[in-house]
Structure formats: C-alpha cells, structure tokens
Amino acid sequence: DGGITQSPKYLFRKEGQNVTLSCEQNLNHDAMYWYRQDPGQGLRLIYYSQIVNDFQKGDIAEGYSVSREKKESFPLTVTSAQKNPTAFYLCASSIGQPPNTGELFFGEGSRLTVL
Amino acid sequence: KNQVEQSPQSLIILEGKNCTLQCNYTVSPFSNLRWYKQDTGRGPVSLTIMTFSENTKSNRRYTATLDADTKQSSLHITASQLSDSASYICVVSQLSGHKLIFGTGTRLQVFP
C-alpha cells in the first residue's frame, strides 16, 4: 500500500541530545513537509522540500535540520538548540505544492518527549 | 494577518445526531479550503478540498460549504457515528507562496 511512514511513533530524549525522526513515502511525491503540532495550536511548518537535494525553512525552523538525499526520504533532526522540542511531529507529502488543489497526505506522526 | 478560526473548540453530541462545525478565515489571496479529520494520536486525513468556485462538496456523511464572499466555511456531519469522534481541522491555502494556514481544530465527541 502507498503511504507515508514515520518512525518512531514515540520517542523520549534527555535535554541536550539530538534526535532524528524518520519519514519515508512511496507515493512518488516530489514535495515533502514537516509540521509541528502543539495542544491548542494549529500545525506549524518547520521545513519543506520540493525536490531532491533542496529544502526551505518554514515558519519555525530554528533548532531543526533536514536533508533530502532521496525522493522517498525526508528525515528531521531536532537539535539541542530547539528550546521546547516536546511536541507531536507530522510529516506530509504532496504531488505538487499545496497552493494548488493537490492532496496533502500525512504520516501517523511521531511524539517526542524531552525529559 | 492571515488567520483561520474554528468554532466551537469542542462539541459533544449523541450518536445519530447531526452537527455543524464552523470555520472563518482572513487568508488572502485565497486558493482553496480543506477540511481534515484527525483521530487522537494519528495524522490528519483529508475530507474535502474546495476551490473558490465551489459552494458545496460532499464526502459520504460529510458536507462542506464555502462562502468565499463572507470567508466562511462549514462542515456538516449527518447521522453521527462513534467513529466520528475526532478533531476536525480547517486549512486555508494562500495563493501566493507555499502557505497553508491551519485552524486549531474542533474536538468532536460522539457518545452512544
């Protein structure tokens, strides 16, 4: 089945540690995105990538890094510089860029808790 | 400021009843409006996408309306089921740039 796979589902880390969240898609989509979801807030864009080896900062990129070495993969690293990393992280993909009517598909999310 | 506001924040209804969720937006220039369903601890799933020229769109028991003049949308759920318990998120796409503006969602609980 085609879809987006995020791993791990749950992750705990100590303060000061970097952690990498995995996102893999087999939908052959060019565009991929990382969002952060916090209680009582709308999803906020961290990074997005429209093509392999290229990515752009979203609204809240500070303390995060990404890579896009393969079309299928868009991992997110939460660095120790991120002041408040505890959140639910969602990866998404689309055929084209969102402003068109293209469908945006989400993964199942990764919940990161900093102890 | 581009904003998407949803109401109510939360809603409790009995199984079999209908309900309507509201979404008001100030996003400009407008491209399209989407409704997503998000089960607790899961990723959002798309219900509908509506462009400027579409007034109504249905997906099974979900009917979305759009009034681009007043910048309002609603999601009507007919004959609710327990599985409808979820958060419903309104998302507006801005025509310029690659911007999606997300509402904070309406938390719906359906009880037997």
PDB file of N, CA and C in Angstrom, chain A residues 8 10-21 36 62-65 76-87 89 111-115:
ATOM      1  N   PRO A   8      10.368   6.959  14.997  1.00  0.00           N
ATOM      2  CA  PRO A   8       9.496   6.093  15.781  1.00  0.00           C
ATOM      3  C   PRO A   8       8.173   6.772  16.091  1.00  0.00           C
ATOM      4  N   TYR A  10       6.838   6.903  19.190  1.00  0.00           N
ATOM      5  CA  TYR A  10       7.097   7.612  20.440  1.00  0.00           C
ATOM      6  C   TYR A  10       8.606   7.667  20.664  1.00  0.00           C
ATOM      7  N   LEU A  11       9.067   8.796  21.176  1.00  0.00           N
ATOM      8  CA  LEU A  11      10.490   8.972  21.404  1.00  0.00           C
ATOM      9  C   LEU A  11      10.700   9.833  22.638  1.00  0.00           C
ATOM     10  N   PHE A  12      11.598   9.380  23.490  1.00  0.00           N
ATOM     11  CA  PHE A  12      11.962  10.137  24.682  1.00  0.00           C
ATOM     12  C   PHE A  12      13.436  10.484  24.584  1.00  0.00           C
ATOM     13  N   ARG A  13      13.753  11.693  24.970  1.00  0.00           N
ATOM     14  CA  ARG A  13      15.160  12.068  24.942  1.00  0.00           C
ATOM     15  C   ARG A  13      15.459  12.968  26.125  1.00  0.00           C
ATOM     16  N   LYS A  14      16.699  13.007  26.484  1.00  0.00           N
ATOM     17  CA  LYS A  14      17.146  13.897  27.551  1.00  0.00           C
ATOM     18  C   LYS A  14      17.502  15.253  26.949  1.00  0.00           C
ATOM     19  N   GLU A  15      17.426  16.251  27.778  1.00  0.00           N
ATOM     20  CA  GLU A  15      17.812  17.588  27.312  1.00  0.00           C
ATOM     21  C   GLU A  15      19.254  17.572  26.824  1.00  0.00           C
ATOM     22  N   GLY A  16      19.511  18.293  25.743  1.00  0.00           N
ATOM     23  CA  GLY A  16      20.861  18.375  25.212  1.00  0.00           C
ATOM     24  C   GLY A  16      21.188  17.345  24.162  1.00  0.00           C
ATOM     25  N   GLN A  17      20.283  16.407  23.943  1.00  0.00           N
ATOM     26  CA  GLN A  17      20.518  15.365  22.942  1.00  0.00           C
ATOM     27  C   GLN A  17      19.836  15.722  21.631  1.00  0.00           C
ATOM     28  N   ASN A  18      20.491  15.391  20.539  1.00  0.00           N
ATOM     29  CA  ASN A  18      19.849  15.500  19.235  1.00  0.00           C
ATOM     30  C   ASN A  18      19.064  14.219  18.980  1.00  0.00           C
ATOM     31  N   VAL A  19      17.989  14.329  18.193  1.00  0.00           N
ATOM     32  CA  VAL A  19      17.216  13.153  17.824  1.00  0.00           C
ATOM     33  C   VAL A  19      16.745  13.318  16.391  1.00  0.00           C
ATOM     34  N   THR A  20      16.714  12.211  15.652  1.00  0.00           N
ATOM     35  CA  THR A  20      16.282  12.246  14.258  1.00  0.00           C
ATOM     36  C   THR A  20      14.998  11.453  14.076  1.00  0.00           C
ATOM     37  N   LEU A  21      14.012  12.101  13.455  1.00  0.00           N
ATOM     38  CA  LEU A  21      12.739  11.466  13.138  1.00  0.00           C
ATOM     39  C   LEU A  21      12.748  11.075  11.665  1.00  0.00           C
ATOM     40  N   ARG A  36       4.833  20.744  13.023  1.00  0.00           N
ATOM     41  CA  ARG A  36       4.812  20.527  14.461  1.00  0.00           C
ATOM     42  C   ARG A  36       3.401  20.863  14.954  1.00  0.00           C
ATOM     43  N   GLU A  62      14.049  27.186  13.446  1.00  0.00           N
ATOM     44  CA  GLU A  62      15.160  27.294  14.392  1.00  0.00           C
ATOM     45  C   GLU A  62      15.230  26.076  15.304  1.00  0.00           C
ATOM     46  N   GLY A  63      16.422  25.474  15.368  1.00  0.00           N
ATOM     47  CA  GLY A  63      16.620  24.310  16.221  1.00  0.00           C
ATOM     48  C   GLY A  63      16.330  22.992  15.529  1.00  0.00           C
ATOM     49  N   TYR A  64      16.012  23.054  14.250  1.00  0.00           N
ATOM     50  CA  TYR A  64      15.735  21.859  13.453  1.00  0.00           C
ATOM     51  C   TYR A  64      16.646  21.822  12.220  1.00  0.00           C
ATOM     52  N   SER A  65      16.878  20.618  11.708  1.00  0.00           N
ATOM     53  CA  SER A  65      17.583  20.477  10.433  1.00  0.00           C
ATOM     54  C   SER A  65      16.998  19.314   9.667  1.00  0.00           C
ATOM     55  N   LEU A  76      14.005  14.459   9.790  1.00  0.00           N
ATOM     56  CA  LEU A  76      14.056  15.694  10.572  1.00  0.00           C
ATOM     57  C   LEU A  76      14.904  15.464  11.813  1.00  0.00           C
ATOM     58  N   THR A  77      15.886  16.314  12.026  1.00  0.00           N
ATOM     59  CA  THR A  77      16.690  16.254  13.241  1.00  0.00           C
ATOM     60  C   THR A  77      16.298  17.398  14.162  1.00  0.00           C
ATOM     61  N   VAL A  78      15.935  17.030  15.378  1.00  0.00           N
ATOM     62  CA  VAL A  78      15.622  18.009  16.411  1.00  0.00           C
ATOM     63  C   VAL A  78      16.896  18.188  17.223  1.00  0.00           C
ATOM     64  N   THR A  79      17.493  19.340  17.154  1.00  0.00           N
ATOM     65  CA  THR A  79      18.783  19.545  17.803  1.00  0.00           C
ATOM     66  C   THR A  79      18.600  20.076  19.218  1.00  0.00           C
ATOM     67  N   SER A  80      19.702  20.096  19.945  1.00  0.00           N
ATOM     68  CA  SER A  80      19.664  20.599  21.314  1.00  0.00           C
ATOM     69  C   SER A  80      19.389  22.101  21.356  1.00  0.00           C
ATOM     70  N   ALA A  81      19.475  22.748  20.203  1.00  0.00           N
ATOM     71  CA  ALA A  81      19.203  24.186  20.149  1.00  0.00           C
ATOM     72  C   ALA A  81      17.710  24.507  20.157  1.00  0.00           C
ATOM     73  N   GLN A  82      16.877  23.495  19.946  1.00  0.00           N
ATOM     74  CA  GLN A  82      15.424  23.699  19.969  1.00  0.00           C
ATOM     75  C   GLN A  82      15.002  23.850  21.424  1.00  0.00           C
ATOM     76  N   LYS A  83      14.448  25.002  21.778  1.00  0.00           N
ATOM     77  CA  LYS A  83      14.171  25.340  23.179  1.00  0.00           C
ATOM     78  C   LYS A  83      13.047  24.517  23.785  1.00  0.00           C
ATOM     79  N   ASN A  84      12.053  24.180  23.001  1.00  0.00           N
ATOM     80  CA  ASN A  84      10.893  23.473  23.526  1.00  0.00           C
ATOM     81  C   ASN A  84      10.504  22.357  22.561  1.00  0.00           C
ATOM     82  N   PRO A  85      11.254  21.277  22.527  1.00  0.00           N
ATOM     83  CA  PRO A  85      11.064  20.264  21.496  1.00  0.00           C
ATOM     84  C   PRO A  85       9.915  19.284  21.734  1.00  0.00           C
ATOM     85  N   THR A  86       9.385  19.234  22.939  1.00  0.00           N
ATOM     86  CA  THR A  86       8.304  18.286  23.208  1.00  0.00           C
ATOM     87  C   THR A  86       7.081  18.658  22.382  1.00  0.00           C
ATOM     88  N   ALA A  87       6.671  17.764  21.478  1.00  0.00           N
ATOM     89  CA  ALA A  87       5.555  18.049  20.575  1.00  0.00           C
ATOM     90  C   ALA A  87       5.238  16.806  19.763  1.00  0.00           C
ATOM     91  N   TYR A  89       5.063  15.530  15.968  1.00  0.00           N
ATOM     92  CA  TYR A  89       5.637  15.926  14.689  1.00  0.00           C
ATOM     93  C   TYR A  89       4.979  15.140  13.561  1.00  0.00           C
ATOM     94  N   ARG A 111       5.637  11.290  18.355  1.00  0.00           N
ATOM     95  CA  ARG A 111       5.514  12.108  19.571  1.00  0.00           C
ATOM     96  C   ARG A 111       6.853  12.113  20.295  1.00  0.00           C
ATOM     97  N   LEU A 112       7.435  13.286  20.399  1.00  0.00           N
ATOM     98  CA  LEU A 112       8.725  13.455  21.062  1.00  0.00           C
ATOM     99  C   LEU A 112       8.509  14.078  22.430  1.00  0.00           C
ATOM    100  N   THR A 113       9.076  13.462  23.425  1.00  0.00           N
ATOM    101  CA  THR A 113       9.022  13.986  24.786  1.00  0.00           C
ATOM    102  C   THR A 113      10.437  14.168  25.312  1.00  0.00           C
ATOM    103  N   VAL A 114      10.722  15.364  25.761  1.00  0.00           N
ATOM    104  CA  VAL A 114      12.036  15.647  26.338  1.00  0.00           C
ATOM    105  C   VAL A 114      11.932  15.594  27.850  1.00  0.00           C
ATOM    106  N   LEU A 115      12.764  14.755  28.462  1.00  0.00           N
ATOM    107  CA  LEU A 115      12.690  14.523  29.898  1.00  0.00           C
ATOM    108  C   LEU A 115      13.613  15.479  30.653  1.00  0.00           C
TER     109      LEU A 115
END
